[in-house]
Amino acid sequence: MTCKDFEKDHKKEMRAIQDSMDVLNGKWKIAVISSICYYNKRRFSDILGDIDGISNKMLSKELKELELNKLIKRTVLDTQPVTVHYELTAHGKTLQTIINNLTDWGIKHRKVIIGK
């Protein structure tokens, strides 16, 4: 592999990282995905209860963006009152390993930093 090929591959990898971060960036997206990932299907109020500090408006915005990026699917059920479920799409499920790894890392990191 030449130096030029290496640089080309590296730039491709950096673009892939940036693309990933563009979709997953922000304070809440990983937490929203994690909530849905852990339970498979979640209602809006369930996700809201899982994530400390997120507002209704922000959760709604994040869910819409995740749906636009084909990571979650929104299903409206014909009930009284209307019930809406969110679940990961097949594409969204490809993030499960990343979510699990982030969870493991976060637990270890907390122990290193504060000893708990």
Short mmCIF file of C-alpha atoms in Angstrom, two decimals:
data_model
loop_
_atom_site.label_atom_id
_atom_site.label_comp_id
_atom_site.label_asym_id
_atom_site.label_seq_id
_atom_site.Cartn_x
_atom_site.Cartn_y
_atom_site.Cartn_z
CA MET A 1 0.00 0.00 0.00
CA THR A 2 1.42 3.36 -1.00
CA CYS A 3 1.34 6.43 1.18
CA LYS A 4 -1.22 7.96 -1.16
CA ASP A 5 -3.50 4.91 -0.82
CA PHE A 6 -3.14 5.04 2.94
CA GLU A 7 -4.11 8.73 2.98
CA LYS A 8 -7.09 8.01 0.72
CA ASP A 9 -8.27 5.19 3.03
CA HIS A 10 -7.76 7.36 6.08
CA LYS A 11 -9.81 10.19 4.57
CA LYS A 12 -12.57 7.70 3.73
CA GLU A 13 -12.56 6.47 7.35
CA MET A 14 -12.65 10.04 8.67
CA ARG A 15 -15.63 10.82 6.41
CA ALA A 16 -17.38 7.72 7.74
CA ILE A 17 -16.77 8.87 11.34
CA GLN A 18 -18.10 12.34 10.50
CA ASP A 19 -21.17 10.85 8.80
CA SER A 20 -21.83 8.76 11.91
CA MET A 21 -21.40 11.73 14.21
CA ASP A 22 -23.69 13.87 12.05
CA VAL A 23 -26.48 11.32 12.60
CA LEU A 24 -25.77 10.53 16.27
CA ASN A 25 -24.54 13.89 17.57
CA GLY A 26 -26.15 15.86 20.34
CA LYS A 27 -26.87 15.28 23.97
CA TRP A 28 -29.85 12.93 23.60
CA LYS A 29 -29.73 10.71 20.51
CA ILE A 30 -27.62 7.90 21.96
CA ALA A 31 -29.79 7.87 25.10
CA VAL A 32 -32.99 7.70 23.01
CA ILE A 33 -31.60 4.87 20.89
CA SER A 34 -30.42 3.09 24.04
CA SER A 35 -33.87 3.30 25.65
CA ILE A 36 -35.53 1.82 22.58
CA CYS A 37 -32.74 -0.74 22.10
CA TYR A 38 -33.01 -2.02 25.66
CA TYR A 39 -36.78 -2.60 25.57
CA ASN A 40 -37.31 -3.22 21.81
CA LYS A 41 -40.52 -1.14 21.72
CA ARG A 42 -41.10 2.00 23.73
CA ARG A 43 -43.84 4.58 24.09
CA PHE A 44 -43.00 8.28 24.10
CA SER A 45 -43.69 8.56 27.83
CA ASP A 46 -41.48 5.54 28.56
CA ILE A 47 -38.52 7.09 26.73
CA LEU A 48 -39.20 10.41 28.44
CA GLY A 49 -39.07 8.65 31.80
CA ASP A 50 -35.80 6.90 30.95
CA ILE A 51 -33.89 10.07 30.09
CA ASP A 52 -33.38 12.58 32.90
CA GLY A 53 -33.58 16.18 31.80
CA ILE A 54 -35.01 15.82 28.29
CA SER A 55 -38.10 17.89 27.49
CA ASN A 56 -41.13 16.71 25.52
CA LYS A 57 -40.23 19.07 22.70
CA MET A 58 -36.61 17.88 22.51
CA LEU A 59 -37.59 14.20 22.63
CA SER A 60 -40.08 14.76 19.84
CA LYS A 61 -37.38 16.50 17.76
CA GLU A 62 -34.85 13.72 18.37
CA LEU A 63 -37.36 10.98 17.50
CA LYS A 64 -38.25 12.73 14.24
CA GLU A 65 -34.58 13.04 13.28
CA LEU A 66 -33.88 9.39 14.11
CA GLU A 67 -36.91 8.39 12.05
CA LEU A 68 -35.69 10.51 9.11
CA ASN A 69 -32.34 8.72 9.31
CA LYS A 70 -34.18 5.36 9.23
CA LEU A 71 -32.89 4.30 12.66
CA ILE A 72 -36.30 4.06 14.32
CA LYS A 73 -39.82 3.25 13.20
CA ARG A 74 -42.88 4.99 14.59
CA THR A 75 -46.08 2.93 14.76
CA VAL A 76 -49.44 4.47 15.60
CA LEU A 77 -51.84 1.95 17.12
CA ASP A 78 -55.59 2.25 16.71
CA THR A 79 -56.43 2.51 20.41
CA GLN A 80 -58.28 4.96 22.62
CA PRO A 81 -56.35 7.06 23.41
CA VAL A 82 -54.00 6.68 20.47
CA THR A 83 -50.81 4.79 21.35
CA VAL A 84 -47.51 5.32 19.54
CA HIS A 85 -44.65 2.82 19.73
CA TYR A 86 -41.08 3.40 18.67
CA GLU A 87 -38.74 0.59 17.72
CA LEU A 88 -35.38 0.24 16.02
CA THR A 89 -35.40 -0.51 12.32
CA ALA A 90 -33.12 -3.22 10.94
CA HIS A 91 -30.65 -0.41 10.18
CA GLY A 92 -31.04 0.97 13.71
CA LYS A 93 -30.38 -2.47 15.20
CA THR A 94 -26.90 -2.34 13.68
CA LEU A 95 -26.12 0.16 16.46
CA GLN A 96 -26.81 -2.36 19.24
CA THR A 97 -23.17 -3.46 19.51
CA ILE A 98 -22.06 0.17 19.69
CA ILE A 99 -24.67 0.91 22.39
CA ASN A 100 -23.54 -2.14 24.38
CA ASN A 101 -19.89 -1.12 24.04
CA LEU A 102 -20.67 2.45 25.12
CA THR A 103 -22.57 1.11 28.13
CA ASP A 104 -19.66 -1.11 29.16
CA TRP A 105 -17.17 1.70 28.64
CA GLY A 106 -19.33 4.16 30.59
CA ILE A 107 -19.55 1.81 33.58
CA LYS A 108 -15.78 1.29 33.58
CA HIS A 109 -15.11 5.00 33.07
CA ARG A 110 -17.33 5.95 36.02
CA LYS A 111 -15.38 3.51 38.22
CA VAL A 112 -12.07 5.01 37.12
CA ILE A 113 -13.21 8.58 37.68
CA ILE A 114 -15.30 8.33 40.87
CA GLY A 115 -14.67 4.81 42.05
CA LYS A 116 -18.33 3.64 41.91
#
